[in-house]
mmCIF file of C-alpha atoms and ligand atoms in Angstrom:
data_model
loop_
_atom_site.group_PDB
_atom_site.id
_atom_site.type_symbol
_atom_site.label_atom_id
_atom_site.label_comp_id
_atom_site.label_asym_id
_atom_site.label_seq_id
_atom_site.Cartn_x
_atom_site.Cartn_y
_atom_site.Cartn_z
ATOM 1 C CA MET A 193 81.886 121.899 18.725
ATOM 2 C CA SER A 194 78.544 122.685 17.275
ATOM 3 C CA GLY A 195 76.035 120.468 15.555
ATOM 4 C CA ALA A 196 73.851 117.542 16.456
ATOM 5 C CA ALA A 197 73.264 115.953 19.862
ATOM 6 C CA ARG A 198 76.488 116.018 21.797
ATOM 7 C CA GLY A 199 78.015 115.828 25.213
ATOM 8 C CA ALA A 200 80.182 118.399 26.934
ATOM 9 C CA PHE A 201 83.844 119.197 26.472
ATOM 10 C CA ILE A 202 85.819 120.331 29.543
ATOM 11 C CA SER A 203 89.545 121.129 29.668
ATOM 12 C CA PHE A 204 91.967 121.686 32.527
ATOM 13 C CA GLU A 205 94.916 124.008 32.050
ATOM 14 C CA GLY A 206 97.652 125.461 34.194
ATOM 15 C CA ILE A 207 101.372 125.572 34.760
ATOM 16 C CA ASP A 208 103.346 122.431 35.488
ATOM 17 C CA GLY A 209 102.691 121.293 39.052
ATOM 18 C CA SER A 210 99.424 123.245 39.375
ATOM 19 C CA GLY A 211 97.482 120.124 40.311
ATOM 20 C CA LYS A 212 95.294 120.157 37.231
ATOM 21 C CA SER A 213 95.767 116.435 36.517
ATOM 22 C CA THR A 214 94.549 115.557 40.018
ATOM 23 C CA GLN A 215 91.613 117.926 39.666
ATOM 24 C CA ALA A 216 90.661 116.522 36.259
ATOM 25 C CA ARG A 217 90.569 113.046 37.790
ATOM 26 C CA LEU A 218 88.565 114.168 40.835
ATOM 27 C CA LEU A 219 85.981 115.884 38.608
ATOM 28 C CA ALA A 220 85.686 112.727 36.498
ATOM 29 C CA ASP A 221 85.136 110.677 39.688
ATOM 30 C CA THR A 222 82.468 113.079 40.957
ATOM 31 C CA LEU A 223 80.542 113.186 37.687
ATOM 32 C CA ARG A 224 80.729 109.402 37.277
ATOM 33 C CA ALA A 225 79.378 108.960 40.801
ATOM 34 C CA GLN A 226 76.352 110.935 39.603
ATOM 35 C CA GLY A 227 75.862 108.369 36.835
ATOM 36 C CA ARG A 228 77.246 110.501 34.024
ATOM 37 C CA ASP A 229 79.265 108.976 31.197
ATOM 38 C CA VAL A 230 82.734 110.532 31.370
ATOM 39 C CA VAL A 231 85.829 110.082 29.222
ATOM 40 C CA LEU A 232 88.943 111.299 31.054
ATOM 41 C CA THR A 233 91.804 111.971 28.699
ATOM 42 C CA ARG A 234 94.989 114.017 28.365
ATOM 43 C CA GLU A 235 97.293 115.860 26.017
ATOM 44 C CA PRO A 236 99.680 115.346 24.501
ATOM 45 C CA GLY A 237 98.173 111.911 24.079
ATOM 46 C CA GLY A 238 94.695 110.531 24.589
ATOM 47 C CA SER A 239 94.750 108.190 21.589
ATOM 48 C CA PRO A 240 97.304 105.507 20.641
ATOM 49 C CA GLY A 241 98.871 107.628 17.891
ATOM 50 C CA ALA A 242 98.973 110.767 20.003
ATOM 51 C CA GLU A 243 100.585 108.861 22.896
ATOM 52 C CA GLU A 244 103.410 107.901 20.501
ATOM 53 C CA ILE A 245 103.860 111.562 19.618
ATOM 54 C CA ARG A 246 103.837 112.360 23.369
ATOM 55 C CA ARG A 247 107.089 110.469 23.819
ATOM 56 C CA LEU A 248 108.696 112.411 20.992
ATOM 57 C CA VAL A 249 107.798 115.818 22.447
ATOM 58 C CA LEU A 250 108.206 115.268 26.191
ATOM 59 C CA GLU A 251 111.364 113.205 26.428
ATOM 60 C CA GLY A 252 114.909 114.160 25.609
ATOM 61 C CA ASP A 253 116.915 117.329 25.286
ATOM 62 C CA PRO A 254 115.075 120.673 25.747
ATOM 63 C CA ASP A 255 116.532 121.827 22.416
ATOM 64 C CA ARG A 256 115.442 118.709 20.613
ATOM 65 C CA TRP A 257 112.726 120.476 18.603
ATOM 66 C CA SER A 258 112.245 124.053 17.494
ATOM 67 C CA ALA A 259 109.067 125.758 18.662
ATOM 68 C CA GLU A 260 107.711 125.565 15.103
ATOM 69 C CA THR A 261 108.289 121.808 14.893
ATOM 70 C CA GLU A 262 106.631 121.409 18.282
ATOM 71 C CA ILE A 263 103.559 123.292 17.081
ATOM 72 C CA LEU A 264 103.257 120.781 14.247
ATOM 73 C CA LEU A 265 103.794 117.777 16.541
ATOM 74 C CA PHE A 266 101.356 118.925 19.249
ATOM 75 C CA THR A 267 98.776 119.798 16.615
ATOM 76 C CA ALA A 268 99.232 116.425 14.911
ATOM 77 C CA ALA A 269 98.736 114.716 18.260
ATOM 78 C CA ARG A 270 95.660 116.876 18.958
ATOM 79 C CA ARG A 271 94.148 116.088 15.565
ATOM 80 C CA ASP A 272 94.468 112.347 16.215
ATOM 81 C CA HIS A 273 93.093 112.769 19.752
ATOM 82 C CA LEU A 274 90.136 114.710 18.339
ATOM 83 C CA GLU A 275 89.397 112.182 15.596
ATOM 84 C CA LYS A 276 89.830 109.010 17.633
ATOM 85 C CA THR A 277 88.780 109.950 21.165
ATOM 86 C CA ILE A 278 87.152 113.357 21.681
ATOM 87 C CA ARG A 279 84.766 113.651 18.766
ATOM 88 C CA PRO A 280 83.353 110.099 18.971
ATOM 89 C CA ALA A 281 82.718 110.541 22.703
ATOM 90 C CA LEU A 282 80.958 113.891 22.235
ATOM 91 C CA VAL A 283 78.834 112.519 19.408
ATOM 92 C CA ALA A 284 77.842 109.671 21.764
ATOM 93 C CA GLY A 285 76.682 112.292 24.279
ATOM 94 C CA LYS A 286 79.515 111.739 26.759
ATOM 95 C CA ILE A 287 81.364 114.280 28.877
ATOM 96 C CA VAL A 288 84.984 114.604 27.790
ATOM 97 C CA ILE A 289 87.440 115.905 30.387
ATOM 98 C CA THR A 290 90.895 116.578 29.019
ATOM 99 C CA ASP A 291 94.038 117.373 30.986
ATOM 100 C CA ARG A 292 95.337 120.150 28.649
ATOM 101 C CA PHE A 293 94.157 121.128 25.182
ATOM 102 C CA ALA A 294 94.934 123.898 22.684
ATOM 103 C CA ASP A 295 95.475 126.606 25.326
ATOM 104 C CA SER A 296 98.658 124.756 26.289
ATOM 105 C CA THR A 297 99.992 125.096 22.743
ATOM 106 C CA ARG A 298 98.969 128.782 22.651
ATOM 107 C CA LEU A 299 101.276 129.299 25.623
ATOM 108 C CA TYR A 300 104.025 126.681 25.676
ATOM 109 C CA GLN A 301 104.729 126.939 21.950
ATOM 110 C CA GLY A 302 103.180 130.373 21.431
ATOM 111 C CA ILE A 303 105.196 132.449 23.890
ATOM 112 C CA THR A 304 108.159 130.525 25.306
ATOM 113 C CA ARG A 305 110.561 131.049 22.419
ATOM 114 C CA GLY A 306 109.393 134.148 20.624
ATOM 115 C CA ASP A 307 105.922 135.211 19.585
ATOM 116 C CA LEU A 308 104.427 132.314 17.649
ATOM 117 C CA ARG A 309 100.877 132.708 18.850
ATOM 118 C CA GLU A 310 99.557 133.612 15.411
ATOM 119 C CA THR A 311 101.120 130.485 13.918
ATOM 120 C CA VAL A 312 99.519 128.381 16.648
ATOM 121 C CA ASP A 313 96.127 129.987 16.038
ATOM 122 C CA ARG A 314 96.282 129.592 12.262
ATOM 123 C CA LEU A 315 97.187 125.930 12.470
ATOM 124 C CA HIS A 316 94.501 125.420 15.132
ATOM 125 C CA ALA A 317 91.869 127.003 12.881
ATOM 126 C CA LEU A 318 92.981 124.840 9.966
ATOM 127 C CA MET A 319 93.330 121.490 11.732
ATOM 128 C CA ILE A 320 91.364 121.536 14.995
ATOM 129 C CA GLY A 321 88.712 124.270 14.977
ATOM 130 C CA VAL A 322 87.205 123.173 18.282
ATOM 131 C CA GLU A 323 87.298 124.829 21.715
ATOM 132 C CA PRO A 324 86.145 123.345 25.015
ATOM 133 C CA ASP A 325 82.779 124.408 26.415
ATOM 134 C CA LEU A 326 84.426 124.990 29.775
ATOM 135 C CA THR A 327 88.097 125.472 30.701
ATOM 136 C CA PHE A 328 89.363 125.358 34.272
ATOM 137 C CA ILE A 329 92.626 127.247 34.655
ATOM 138 C CA ILE A 330 94.245 126.143 37.888
ATOM 139 C CA ASP A 331 96.231 129.137 39.100
ATOM 140 C CA MET A 332 99.276 128.601 41.279
ATOM 141 C CA ASP A 333 102.407 130.395 42.412
ATOM 142 C CA PRO A 334 105.042 129.494 39.780
ATOM 143 C CA GLY A 335 107.744 128.636 42.342
ATOM 144 C CA VAL A 336 105.457 126.257 44.206
ATOM 145 C CA GLY A 337 104.279 124.686 40.955
ATOM 146 C CA LEU A 338 107.799 124.144 39.673
ATOM 147 C CA ALA A 339 108.954 122.607 42.962
ATOM 148 C CA ARG A 340 106.035 120.178 42.836
ATOM 149 C CA ALA A 341 106.656 119.302 39.206
ATOM 150 C CA LEU A 342 110.376 118.705 39.753
ATOM 151 C CA ALA A 343 109.686 116.561 42.841
ATOM 152 C CA ARG A 344 107.908 114.085 40.559
ATOM 153 C CA LYS A 345 111.154 113.602 38.613
ATOM 154 C CA GLY A 346 109.962 111.622 35.599
ATOM 155 C CA THR A 347 111.542 111.356 32.183
ATOM 156 C CA GLU A 348 109.001 113.843 30.830
ATOM 157 C CA GLU A 349 110.753 116.991 31.898
ATOM 158 C CA ARG A 350 111.586 118.866 28.723
ATOM 159 C CA PHE A 351 109.285 121.751 29.666
ATOM 160 C CA GLU A 352 109.940 121.799 33.398
ATOM 161 C CA ALA A 353 113.596 122.329 32.376
ATOM 162 C CA PHE A 354 112.684 125.852 31.205
ATOM 163 C CA GLY A 355 112.815 127.035 34.862
ATOM 164 C CA GLU A 356 111.005 129.466 37.139
ATOM 165 C CA PRO A 357 111.059 132.739 35.107
ATOM 166 C CA MET A 358 109.318 130.860 32.323
ATOM 167 C CA GLN A 359 106.816 129.368 34.768
ATOM 168 C CA ALA A 360 106.012 132.928 35.870
ATOM 169 C CA ARG A 361 105.433 134.002 32.269
ATOM 170 C CA MET A 362 103.254 130.952 31.723
ATOM 171 C CA ARG A 363 101.130 131.792 34.741
ATOM 172 C CA ALA A 364 100.588 135.334 33.458
ATOM 173 C CA GLY A 365 99.860 133.876 30.038
ATOM 174 C CA PHE A 366 97.165 131.538 31.350
ATOM 175 C CA LEU A 367 95.496 134.424 33.188
ATOM 176 C CA ALA A 368 95.582 136.480 29.984
ATOM 177 C CA LEU A 369 94.000 133.586 28.076
ATOM 178 C CA ALA A 370 91.205 133.457 30.642
ATOM 179 C CA ALA A 371 90.528 137.126 29.903
ATOM 180 C CA GLU A 372 90.691 136.471 26.168
ATOM 181 C CA PHE A 373 88.134 133.631 26.328
ATOM 182 C CA PRO A 374 85.883 134.707 29.206
ATOM 183 C CA ALA A 375 82.823 132.702 28.152
ATOM 184 C CA ARG A 376 84.504 129.339 28.614
ATOM 185 C CA SER A 377 87.258 130.101 31.141
ATOM 186 C CA VAL A 378 87.167 129.866 34.921
ATOM 187 C CA VAL A 379 90.279 130.654 36.969
ATOM 188 C CA ILE A 380 90.559 128.502 40.077
ATOM 189 C CA ASP A 381 92.857 129.247 43.018
ATOM 190 C CA GLY A 382 94.966 126.084 43.204
ATOM 191 C CA ALA A 383 96.787 127.061 46.413
ATOM 192 C CA ARG A 384 94.223 125.433 48.687
ATOM 193 C CA PRO A 385 93.632 121.900 49.959
ATOM 194 C CA LYS A 386 92.805 119.704 47.016
ATOM 195 C CA ASP A 387 89.336 118.776 48.265
ATOM 196 C CA ALA A 388 88.363 122.442 48.533
ATOM 197 C CA VAL A 389 89.575 123.063 44.999
ATOM 198 C CA ALA A 390 87.711 119.959 43.796
ATOM 199 C CA ALA A 391 84.461 121.033 45.465
ATOM 200 C CA GLU A 392 84.544 124.444 43.805
ATOM 201 C CA ILE A 393 85.250 122.882 40.405
ATOM 202 C CA ALA A 394 82.497 120.284 40.777
ATOM 203 C CA GLY A 395 79.977 122.974 41.687
ATOM 204 C CA ILE A 396 80.831 125.042 38.631
ATOM 205 C CA ALA A 397 80.830 122.038 36.291
ATOM 206 C CA GLU A 398 77.463 120.792 37.583
ATOM 207 C CA GLY A 399 76.018 124.266 37.136
ATOM 208 C CA ARG A 400 77.106 124.348 33.491
ATOM 209 C CA LEU A 401 76.059 120.789 32.745
ATOM 210 C CA GLY A 402 72.594 121.181 34.222
HETATM 211 P P1 TYD B 667 101.409 117.316 31.291
HETATM 212 O O1 TYD B 667 101.462 115.843 31.069
HETATM 213 O O2 TYD B 667 100.100 117.954 31.502
HETATM 214 O O3 TYD B 667 102.425 117.605 32.463
HETATM 215 P P2 TYD B 667 102.118 118.235 33.862
HETATM 216 O O4 TYD B 667 101.173 117.299 34.558
HETATM 217 O O5 TYD B 667 103.483 118.296 34.476
HETATM 218 O O6 TYD B 667 101.522 119.581 33.626
HETATM 219 O O7 TYD B 667 102.064 118.065 30.072
HETATM 220 C C1 TYD B 667 103.340 117.764 29.724
HETATM 221 C C2 TYD B 667 104.045 118.950 29.168
HETATM 222 O O8 TYD B 667 103.627 119.202 27.817
HETATM 223 C C3 TYD B 667 103.834 120.225 29.947
HETATM 224 O O9 TYD B 667 105.092 120.704 30.360
HETATM 225 C C4 TYD B 667 103.227 121.149 28.929
HETATM 226 C C5 TYD B 667 103.603 120.569 27.611
HETATM 227 N N1 TYD B 667 102.657 120.861 26.517
HETATM 228 C C6 TYD B 667 103.036 121.738 25.523
HETATM 229 O O10 TYD B 667 104.128 122.291 25.548
HETATM 230 N N2 TYD B 667 102.167 122.010 24.505
HETATM 231 C C7 TYD B 667 100.949 121.417 24.415
HETATM 232 O O11 TYD B 667 100.199 121.696 23.458
HETATM 233 C C8 TYD B 667 100.574 120.499 25.451
HETATM 234 C C9 TYD B 667 99.243 119.822 25.386
HETATM 235 C C10 TYD B 667 101.460 120.241 26.487
#
């Protein structure tokens, strides 16, 4: 986002089970302990309307929606999240940390069922038009990530149900996105103790925030 006085926008991305949700929370804790004003949020969701859409997209049969319909639903959720949560916080000078943002749609909807990346990008340009200042991509072996994600066993398993070959493609896809957006992307090795991962992330974030 460009324009007047504003905070900082940080996203966490990675395959299911990569530990990004934990790391997003730990970074929020660290920055708050320094007296910074942090809004920790997530996608799909992060606003009341977007949380309703979350249930529609994450629960139920894996074939419930086509990839195209999902692009519309995730983008609708993101638009509401942006209007109601992200933009007001940034305008107020806060740090917004989101667990997933548009990079997830670029991959999960953009490559899992055919090449729909251009559709994702066009809708993003039309309806969202905002990228994070800093994106942490938590990299992880796809088998380990999937095992962790399945061990949690919730009702939100539509995407975990795609299986390990897809997780491997997603991992490669996230690394390719990091190369595509080098100015904002940092790849973090997630296969280490969580405190070590958190310390590296906090150091990088503090460096960028000044
Ligand atoms: P998330 O709650 O981050 O689950 P996890 O902690 O297991 O990673 O995300 C839920 C699922 O939603 C995840 O499988 C990825 C998927 N997703 C998309 O397919 N497209 C999107 O645009 C977003 C934000 C998430």
